[in-house]
């Protein structure tokens, strides 16, 4: 039996805090939890979340630069909290406990102070979360209603456990949380992404259970990785080698299905919060989650800015509070009468809030903008004649631009690109980017979830993964099987449908929309020192690089790609144009 720190019961800043509480799973493994609750003996609703990031690692210690930025840009976050108890992507107990909630933070199996081996989003990990929900509901400080609230990992696992319908899970709020492990976490359009292999050493292995050099929790003086110290070999044996797994599983099989929720089985109340700038990981999951869950009580909220920001601002907190007050406390506060969709529509410099009744918007004018390779135009006019554009796969490819807009135009929703492609090799990777250009021709870039200078939107497709599931595909959202690899015959032309993740922009008069097709990740050309994430520069596509060793280093991706346009093969992008009111 492993040795653990004994629980500590504290009274801090008006909260009763129970540090390092042990929760026993059905296989005997124990997980560690920190519990923040009101200083009374009354039962309260519970907000619970679980992650591999170390429940005892304060935001200010583990993610100091992000917290400084948050407090500088949004000082209201510090107005009602000391931020001393904030932990990365968990709810802040100082803003929830005074409102009558219990906050439960759990280290997932193998991480932090929890026993076991790390296996991201595995069925075992999902069952652990189920058991923790039911454990929390049975505690004397609980009113029997549990809600799930958290960002990213702490949002993605909500979809999974909600599918299992724990009896005491009353509502979920996955705030920027992917729901499809293959299409969103590990393979974009079938192209392996380096995100998880890059992220794991910095954010997970650094707090792995048994790591002797982990940070200390300043409130307890204890290692956030727990009391035992494991050898390097033990640590290695108790953590999934995610890069090796991705290389061994290039198509969508049982491994990925086991880690993706069947959204149609979810029937409880859902508030799905997405970020326009979440392309590459979470945004697609929240849009799909809202659209596909079977719940009759579901809402979609979409915002912008950095991944963590709006979760903690007064804007985000007010939405979360009203939702959970209604479903966990039973308050008649008008939540059930609000429209199902709230969007922060993007402009070049800001956002404005607008409520809607559905997603995608019913009044959308689905508009084809044709790609004319002969002149690089993106136009509603069908081109005449034949054209083609060839580019080396390892290049920035080709750009298409609309004419300068004479009037403002809003484009809000998902998009899809139809291409006709040939390659000099047996495969080709397509990296598609939507751009906004100002009247001077300069690209307008945006602070996004994980990228300080990101484009409007992105999409990807590996041509050998081009096969569509016709039953699940929609005109504006192609759905690929990803279950088989179908090599190309060099020189032959193939139809390709690229999913472009949802985006929003009101492009003013004088601006242009652009679309580029390249064979490598989008990068901007801004001068100055780039930000460093996971030890590498981020220059336009966040941490979602696509050069996983053993995947993209294959010579098959070093050929020449040609985009073709002729009478029977007219490439176009289907854009969601929103008419003026």
XYZ file of C-alpha atoms in Angstrom:
581
model
C 0.000 0.000 0.000
C 1.362 3.397 -0.957
C 2.149 5.959 1.703
C 0.309 9.275 1.465
C 0.112 12.608 3.188
C -2.670 12.541 5.794
C -5.610 14.895 5.240
C -5.398 18.398 6.691
C -8.494 20.294 7.823
C -8.074 24.060 7.686
C -10.142 27.193 8.139
C -8.836 29.731 5.644
C -10.325 33.033 4.483
C -13.801 32.041 5.591
C -13.614 28.605 3.937
C -13.266 25.146 5.384
C -10.506 23.477 3.382
C -9.786 19.764 3.432
C -6.418 19.044 1.789
C -5.379 15.640 0.423
C -8.576 13.716 1.081
C -8.372 10.126 -0.274
C -11.152 8.705 -2.472
C -11.024 4.945 -3.090
C -11.892 3.607 -6.533
C -13.494 0.230 -7.222
C -10.104 -1.354 -8.010
C -8.585 -0.156 -4.722
C -6.573 2.735 -6.185
C -7.005 5.974 -4.242
C -7.255 9.438 -5.751
C -6.458 12.680 -3.947
C -8.838 15.617 -3.590
C -8.826 19.108 -2.111
C -12.220 20.367 -0.924
C -13.236 23.982 -0.337
C -16.597 24.552 1.381
C -18.597 27.157 3.305
C -17.887 27.529 6.989
C -21.142 25.989 8.171
C -22.678 22.565 8.663
C -25.216 22.860 5.871
C -25.352 20.796 2.689
C -24.447 22.641 -0.520
C -24.274 21.904 -4.243
C -20.915 20.631 -5.446
C -18.742 21.859 -8.327
C -16.262 19.115 -9.157
C -13.384 18.850 -11.629
C -10.485 16.466 -12.240
C -7.234 16.984 -14.144
C -3.621 15.762 -14.422
C -2.210 19.243 -13.707
C -1.741 18.983 -9.947
C -4.622 20.116 -7.742
C -2.152 21.681 -5.322
C -0.143 23.677 -7.870
C -1.336 27.295 -7.621
C -2.032 29.273 -10.767
C 0.523 31.848 -9.590
C 3.234 29.180 -9.291
C 2.636 26.927 -12.264
C 1.327 29.508 -14.756
C 2.602 32.822 -13.438
C 2.782 34.702 -16.750
C -0.782 33.738 -17.685
C -2.063 34.929 -14.303
C -0.176 38.218 -14.560
C -1.670 38.809 -17.988
C -5.159 37.942 -16.748
C -4.979 40.312 -13.776
C -3.431 43.126 -15.835
C -5.962 42.963 -18.652
C -8.977 42.100 -16.475
C -8.532 43.638 -13.017
C -12.056 42.625 -11.979
C -10.665 39.112 -11.459
C -8.731 40.415 -8.453
C -11.611 42.496 -7.085
C -13.372 39.565 -5.414
C -10.495 37.132 -4.909
C -6.952 37.070 -3.578
C -6.275 34.475 -6.315
C -4.201 32.533 -3.787
C -6.369 29.434 -4.174
C -6.718 29.547 -7.943
C -5.375 26.501 -9.744
C -4.935 26.251 -13.521
C -8.312 25.769 -15.229
C -10.280 24.983 -12.046
C -13.001 27.237 -10.613
C -11.675 29.745 -8.090
C -13.092 28.737 -4.662
C -12.930 32.311 -3.363
C -15.555 33.248 -5.960
C -17.754 30.160 -5.538
C -17.670 29.130 -1.864
C -19.136 32.459 -0.600
C -21.992 31.866 -3.057
C -22.850 28.592 -1.307
C -20.939 26.010 -3.360
C -18.481 23.282 -2.441
C -15.492 23.088 -4.825
C -13.850 19.678 -5.195
C -10.517 19.370 -7.020
C -9.261 15.915 -7.931
C -5.959 14.659 -9.311
C -6.619 12.131 -12.062
C -5.107 8.677 -11.784
C -1.310 8.723 -11.822
C -1.041 12.515 -11.578
C -0.451 14.763 -8.593
C -1.147 12.956 -5.348
C -3.285 10.215 -6.962
C -2.092 6.632 -7.306
C -1.996 4.629 -10.514
C -0.787 5.130 -14.069
C -1.514 8.050 -16.402
C -3.681 7.132 -19.397
C -5.397 10.212 -20.780
C -9.208 10.031 -21.135
C -9.205 6.241 -20.815
C -12.381 4.357 -19.851
C -10.713 3.707 -16.484
C -10.183 7.430 -15.937
C -13.786 8.148 -16.916
C -15.045 5.537 -14.454
C -12.916 7.199 -11.775
C -14.672 10.494 -12.451
C -18.060 8.768 -12.256
C -17.135 7.285 -8.875
C -15.872 10.649 -7.590
C -19.154 12.314 -8.544
C -21.146 9.712 -6.634
C -18.738 9.916 -3.673
C -19.104 13.689 -3.486
C -22.900 13.482 -3.685
C -22.971 11.219 -0.613
C -20.876 13.482 1.651
C -22.587 15.332 4.535
C -21.599 18.709 3.058
C -23.349 17.922 -0.249
C -26.988 18.537 -1.170
C -26.771 15.571 -3.553
C -26.426 17.655 -6.713
C -23.072 17.716 -8.469
C -22.066 19.962 -11.375
C -18.905 19.764 -13.454
C -17.049 22.970 -14.263
C -13.563 23.470 -15.676
C -11.483 24.319 -18.726
C -9.759 22.127 -21.328
C -8.917 18.704 -19.870
C -11.381 19.471 -17.079
C -14.009 20.143 -19.748
C -13.246 17.297 -22.158
C -13.717 14.632 -19.499
C -17.161 16.077 -18.731
C -18.480 14.880 -22.093
C -17.210 11.376 -21.394
C -18.632 10.931 -17.917
C -21.927 12.625 -18.820
C -22.450 9.881 -21.395
C -22.439 7.385 -18.479
C -25.124 9.408 -16.648
C -24.002 9.273 -13.003
C -27.239 9.479 -10.947
C -26.153 12.586 -9.020
C -24.630 14.531 -11.903
C -27.085 17.404 -12.329
C -25.450 19.639 -14.975
C -22.178 20.165 -16.851
C -20.373 23.212 -18.187
C -17.488 22.094 -20.428
C -15.655 25.404 -20.952
C -13.516 24.973 -24.060
C -13.414 21.195 -24.115
C -12.779 18.881 -27.073
C -15.176 15.966 -27.438
C -13.520 13.887 -30.202
C -10.135 12.481 -29.191
C -9.021 11.660 -32.748
C -10.304 14.643 -34.731
C -9.513 17.278 -32.121
C -6.742 16.105 -29.761
C -4.518 13.897 -31.874
C -5.227 14.117 -35.640
C -6.409 17.164 -37.576
C -8.014 15.942 -40.759
C -6.015 12.744 -40.260
C -2.680 14.582 -39.767
C -0.994 13.694 -36.483
C -0.506 16.719 -34.251
C 2.416 17.138 -31.874
C 0.306 18.865 -29.246
C -0.044 16.037 -26.722
C 3.561 14.762 -26.974
C 4.753 18.374 -26.531
C 2.315 19.232 -23.726
C 2.778 16.126 -21.613
C 6.355 16.699 -20.359
C 5.652 20.299 -19.352
C 2.187 20.138 -17.825
C 1.701 16.524 -16.746
C 4.982 14.717 -16.170
C 6.172 17.678 -14.102
C 3.487 16.838 -11.521
C 3.311 13.066 -12.045
C 2.587 11.083 -8.890
C 5.875 10.186 -7.248
C 8.041 12.842 -8.928
C 10.509 13.965 -6.296
C 11.338 17.350 -7.835
C 7.750 18.580 -8.175
C 6.697 22.004 -6.884
C 5.411 22.459 -3.340
C 1.901 23.576 -2.494
C 2.598 26.813 -0.558
C -0.522 26.292 1.574
C 0.560 22.895 2.896
C 4.284 22.691 2.183
C 3.697 19.339 0.473
C 4.828 18.161 -2.938
C 1.973 18.453 -5.410
C 3.072 15.018 -6.693
C 2.298 13.294 -3.400
C 4.439 11.789 -0.673
C 6.017 8.720 -2.341
C 9.055 9.210 -4.566
C 9.284 6.940 -7.584
C 12.374 6.104 -9.605
C 12.673 7.398 -13.174
C 11.925 3.900 -14.438
C 8.777 3.703 -12.312
C 7.663 7.102 -13.538
C 8.206 6.039 -17.140
C 6.309 2.789 -16.605
C 3.359 4.656 -15.100
C 2.768 7.189 -17.896
C 1.437 6.508 -21.365
C 3.993 7.168 -24.125
C 1.539 9.248 -26.104
C 3.831 9.918 -29.077
C 4.429 6.201 -29.577
C 0.698 5.548 -29.314
C -0.081 8.100 -32.036
C 2.524 6.615 -34.354
C 1.175 3.114 -33.759
C -2.437 4.198 -34.359
C -2.594 6.406 -37.490
C -6.286 5.702 -38.127
C -9.418 5.968 -36.035
C -9.826 2.697 -34.163
C -10.836 1.362 -30.769
C -8.162 3.327 -28.889
C -9.598 6.672 -30.020
C -13.255 5.623 -29.826
C -12.749 4.580 -26.197
C -11.634 8.128 -25.444
C -14.368 10.006 -27.308
C -17.852 10.617 -25.970
C -20.964 9.416 -27.744
C -22.555 12.828 -27.449
C -25.999 11.616 -28.461
C -26.242 9.704 -25.160
C -25.999 12.860 -23.036
C -29.382 13.979 -21.694
C -28.609 16.234 -18.715
C -28.432 20.065 -18.828
C -25.403 21.347 -20.738
C -23.778 24.762 -21.076
C -21.151 24.350 -23.801
C -18.718 27.281 -23.896
C -16.498 27.614 -26.957
C -13.767 29.974 -28.148
C -13.545 31.224 -31.740
C -9.788 31.018 -31.304
C -9.846 27.410 -30.132
C -9.009 25.991 -33.559
C -6.592 23.133 -33.230
C -8.126 21.692 -30.077
C -11.305 22.684 -28.298
C -13.648 24.843 -30.345
C -14.914 22.077 -32.620
C -15.696 19.918 -29.582
C -17.954 22.525 -28.042
C -19.870 23.201 -31.251
C -20.305 19.480 -31.912
C -21.234 18.941 -28.286
C -23.994 21.519 -28.356
C -25.326 20.316 -31.699
C -25.339 16.612 -30.952
C -26.204 16.071 -27.277
C -29.709 14.699 -26.797
C -30.498 17.003 -23.893
C -33.586 19.185 -24.194
C -31.839 21.696 -21.930
C -28.698 22.816 -23.706
C -27.019 26.150 -24.338
C -24.048 27.347 -26.361
C -21.858 30.308 -25.447
C -19.003 31.464 -27.713
C -16.325 33.982 -26.790
C -12.775 34.884 -27.797
C -9.438 35.867 -26.252
C -7.026 33.531 -24.522
C -7.948 30.020 -23.489
C -8.305 30.798 -19.782
C -9.443 34.442 -19.776
C -13.245 34.529 -20.053
C -13.607 31.610 -17.632
C -12.464 33.960 -14.842
C -13.826 37.339 -15.980
C -17.081 38.739 -14.601
C -18.649 37.983 -17.994
C -17.856 34.284 -17.796
C -18.507 33.927 -14.085
C -21.983 35.480 -14.380
C -22.992 32.984 -17.070
C -21.654 30.009 -15.112
C -23.265 31.195 -11.876
C -26.728 31.691 -13.377
C -26.578 28.250 -15.026
C -25.543 26.377 -11.900
C -27.764 28.404 -9.561
C -30.690 27.255 -11.683
C -29.816 23.567 -11.964
C -27.964 22.901 -8.697
C -29.878 25.244 -6.385
C -33.239 25.258 -8.143
C -33.361 29.056 -8.433
C -35.973 30.555 -10.750
C -33.523 33.096 -12.154
C -34.623 33.159 -15.781
C -31.916 30.842 -17.086
C -34.429 28.442 -18.611
C -36.001 31.319 -20.555
C -32.845 32.644 -22.172
C -32.126 31.914 -25.858
C -30.098 28.753 -26.460
C -27.124 30.543 -28.054
C -25.037 33.537 -26.999
C -22.235 34.715 -29.292
C -19.499 37.238 -28.822
C -19.355 38.142 -32.512
C -15.837 39.134 -33.577
C -14.841 42.402 -35.259
C -11.260 43.342 -36.204
C -10.780 45.034 -32.838
C -13.399 43.742 -30.415
C -16.548 41.643 -29.883
C -20.225 42.362 -29.389
C -22.719 40.076 -27.666
C -25.700 38.704 -29.571
C -28.217 36.056 -28.616
C -29.503 33.512 -31.108
C -31.962 30.638 -31.190
C -29.914 27.926 -32.900
C -26.534 26.877 -34.296
C -25.663 27.275 -37.116
C -27.845 30.360 -37.479
C -31.062 29.669 -39.370
C -30.772 32.871 -41.406
C -27.317 31.964 -42.705
C -26.852 32.587 -46.413
C -24.579 29.693 -47.347
C -22.475 31.258 -50.083
C -19.994 29.655 -52.452
C -16.817 31.625 -53.047
C -14.974 30.030 -55.962
C -11.199 29.679 -56.100
C -9.743 30.912 -59.378
C -6.171 29.664 -59.656
C -5.548 31.743 -62.782
C -5.674 35.015 -60.824
C -5.756 34.081 -57.126
C -9.292 35.389 -56.700
C -11.953 34.198 -54.266
C -15.263 35.217 -55.805
C -18.967 34.443 -55.913
C -18.638 34.412 -59.699
C -17.969 30.994 -61.208
C -14.631 31.094 -63.076
C -14.491 30.285 -66.775
C -11.855 28.149 -68.411
C -9.349 25.783 -66.879
C -6.762 26.699 -64.293
C -4.376 25.074 -61.882
C -1.991 26.094 -59.125
C 0.966 23.902 -58.195
C 3.124 24.307 -55.109
C 5.797 22.386 -53.288
C 4.252 20.614 -50.344
C 6.800 22.048 -47.930
C 5.849 25.639 -48.707
C 3.351 28.379 -47.943
C 1.303 27.219 -50.910
C -1.153 29.517 -52.645
C -3.392 32.373 -51.505
C -6.829 33.379 -52.777
C -8.458 36.702 -51.857
C -11.906 38.196 -52.245
C -12.292 41.574 -53.907
C -12.212 44.484 -51.464
C -15.587 44.630 -49.746
C -17.726 47.676 -50.573
C -19.778 47.159 -47.423
C -19.459 45.373 -44.094
C -19.939 41.612 -44.280
C -20.454 39.173 -41.402
C -19.266 35.587 -41.664
C -20.192 33.516 -38.618
C -20.390 29.732 -38.527
C -18.689 26.582 -39.818
C -17.222 26.464 -43.318
C -16.165 23.816 -45.824
C -13.704 23.809 -48.698
C -14.167 21.729 -51.854
C -10.939 21.069 -53.741
C -9.716 18.953 -56.635
C -6.163 17.853 -55.987
C -3.365 15.884 -57.559
C 0.024 15.034 -56.117
C 3.343 13.810 -57.460
C 3.443 11.339 -54.569
C 1.038 8.851 -52.977
C -0.250 11.353 -50.396
C -0.502 15.046 -49.588
C -1.383 17.084 -46.517
C -3.577 20.165 -46.930
C -3.330 22.998 -44.405
C -6.147 25.505 -44.991
C -6.260 28.929 -43.367
C -8.851 31.710 -43.448
C -7.408 35.231 -43.278
C -8.566 38.828 -42.820
C -6.683 41.660 -44.577
C -7.092 45.345 -43.759
C -7.245 48.112 -46.430
C -3.428 48.290 -46.536
C -3.212 44.568 -47.315
C -1.828 43.695 -43.892
C -3.181 40.539 -42.326
C -5.232 41.128 -39.170
C -4.232 38.646 -36.469
C -6.044 37.899 -33.234
C -5.229 36.749 -29.709
C -6.639 33.239 -29.692
C -6.933 30.437 -27.163
C -3.264 29.432 -27.327
C -1.752 31.798 -29.869
C -1.180 35.562 -29.438
C -1.263 36.197 -33.212
C -3.658 33.783 -34.880
C -5.593 33.841 -38.161
C -9.373 33.699 -38.567
C -9.766 29.949 -38.874
C -8.039 26.742 -39.895
C -8.784 23.344 -41.382
C -6.732 20.316 -42.372
C -6.925 17.156 -44.474
C -4.576 14.304 -45.248
C -5.567 13.226 -48.740
C -5.268 9.520 -47.925
C -8.004 10.155 -45.296
C -10.331 11.854 -47.799
C -13.142 9.239 -47.627
C -16.376 10.825 -46.389
C -19.052 9.387 -44.159
C -21.994 10.462 -46.303
C -24.508 9.809 -43.535
C -22.793 12.168 -41.089
C -21.503 14.802 -43.483
C -23.282 18.125 -43.840
C -22.717 20.647 -46.634
C -20.963 22.962 -44.190
C -19.254 20.243 -42.099
C -17.755 17.258 -43.938
C -17.245 14.163 -41.781
C -14.393 11.820 -42.674
C -14.216 8.159 -41.664
C -10.460 8.194 -40.878
C -10.603 4.406 -40.566
C -8.588 3.466 -43.663
C -5.644 4.871 -45.608
C -6.308 5.263 -49.334
C -3.059 6.214 -51.151
C -3.135 8.459 -54.208
C -2.020 7.506 -57.669
C 0.509 10.212 -58.601
C -0.852 12.572 -61.223
C -4.509 11.590 -60.837
C -7.107 14.119 -59.651
C -9.040 13.523 -56.420
C -11.922 15.337 -54.788
C -11.210 16.650 -51.305
C -13.552 18.140 -48.703
C -11.849 20.096 -45.933
C -13.644 20.938 -42.705
C -12.874 24.505 -41.592
C -13.611 24.936 -37.895
C -16.274 27.557 -37.007
C -15.245 31.209 -36.888
C -16.755 34.688 -36.706
C -15.801 38.013 -38.232
C -17.497 41.218 -39.261
C -15.204 42.382 -42.058
C -15.610 46.146 -42.569
C -15.807 47.847 -45.929
C -12.338 48.092 -47.433
C -11.213 44.736 -46.002
C -10.691 41.385 -47.763
C -11.077 37.744 -46.792
C -8.320 35.363 -47.830
C -7.983 31.601 -48.041
C -4.636 29.851 -48.299
C -3.856 26.232 -49.076
C -0.408 25.048 -48.128
C 1.397 21.838 -47.260
C 2.698 22.907 -43.865
C 1.559 24.737 -40.753
C 0.483 28.359 -41.101
C 3.017 30.854 -39.769
C 2.813 34.645 -39.667
C 5.672 36.946 -40.653
C 5.573 39.303 -37.674
C 8.888 40.651 -36.477
C 10.003 40.443 -32.875
C 10.575 37.723 -30.352
C 7.871 35.055 -30.476
C 6.352 33.503 -27.392
C 7.763 30.175 -26.272
C 5.411 27.329 -25.407
C 6.571 23.831 -24.454
C 10.106 24.921 -25.296
C 9.260 25.992 -28.861
C 8.279 29.144 -30.707
C 4.632 29.679 -31.535
C 4.189 31.670 -34.752
C 0.564 31.516 -35.817
C -0.751 28.015 -35.180
C -0.306 27.876 -31.428
C 1.118 24.645 -30.024
C -0.583 22.573 -32.700
C 2.421 21.667 -34.793
C 2.181 18.824 -37.296
C 5.698 17.482 -37.679
C 5.496 14.431 -35.402
C 8.645 12.333 -35.971
C 7.668 9.129 -37.699
C 4.711 10.777 -39.443
C 5.276 13.932 -41.496
C 8.979 13.173 -42.050
C 7.939 10.560 -44.624
C 9.088 11.613 -48.161
C 5.526 11.049 -49.396
C 4.686 14.490 -47.925
C 7.514 16.235 -49.790
C 6.037 16.160 -53.292
C 4.282 18.774 -55.373
C 0.588 19.432 -54.880
C -1.661 20.835 -57.613
C -5.081 22.458 -57.165
C -7.225 22.008 -60.270
C -10.164 23.997 -61.623
C -12.181 23.173 -64.706
C -15.808 22.894 -65.797
C -16.482 19.652 -63.942
C -14.141 20.457 -61.046
C -14.846 23.924 -59.642
C -13.191 24.407 -56.229
C -15.040 26.618 -53.765
C -15.312 27.460 -50.097
C -18.806 27.469 -48.577
C -18.981 30.420 -46.186
C -21.707 31.267 -43.625
C -22.673 34.821 -44.577
C -25.037 36.411 -42.068
C -27.434 38.958 -43.578
C -27.872 42.310 -41.903
C -30.896 42.620 -39.657
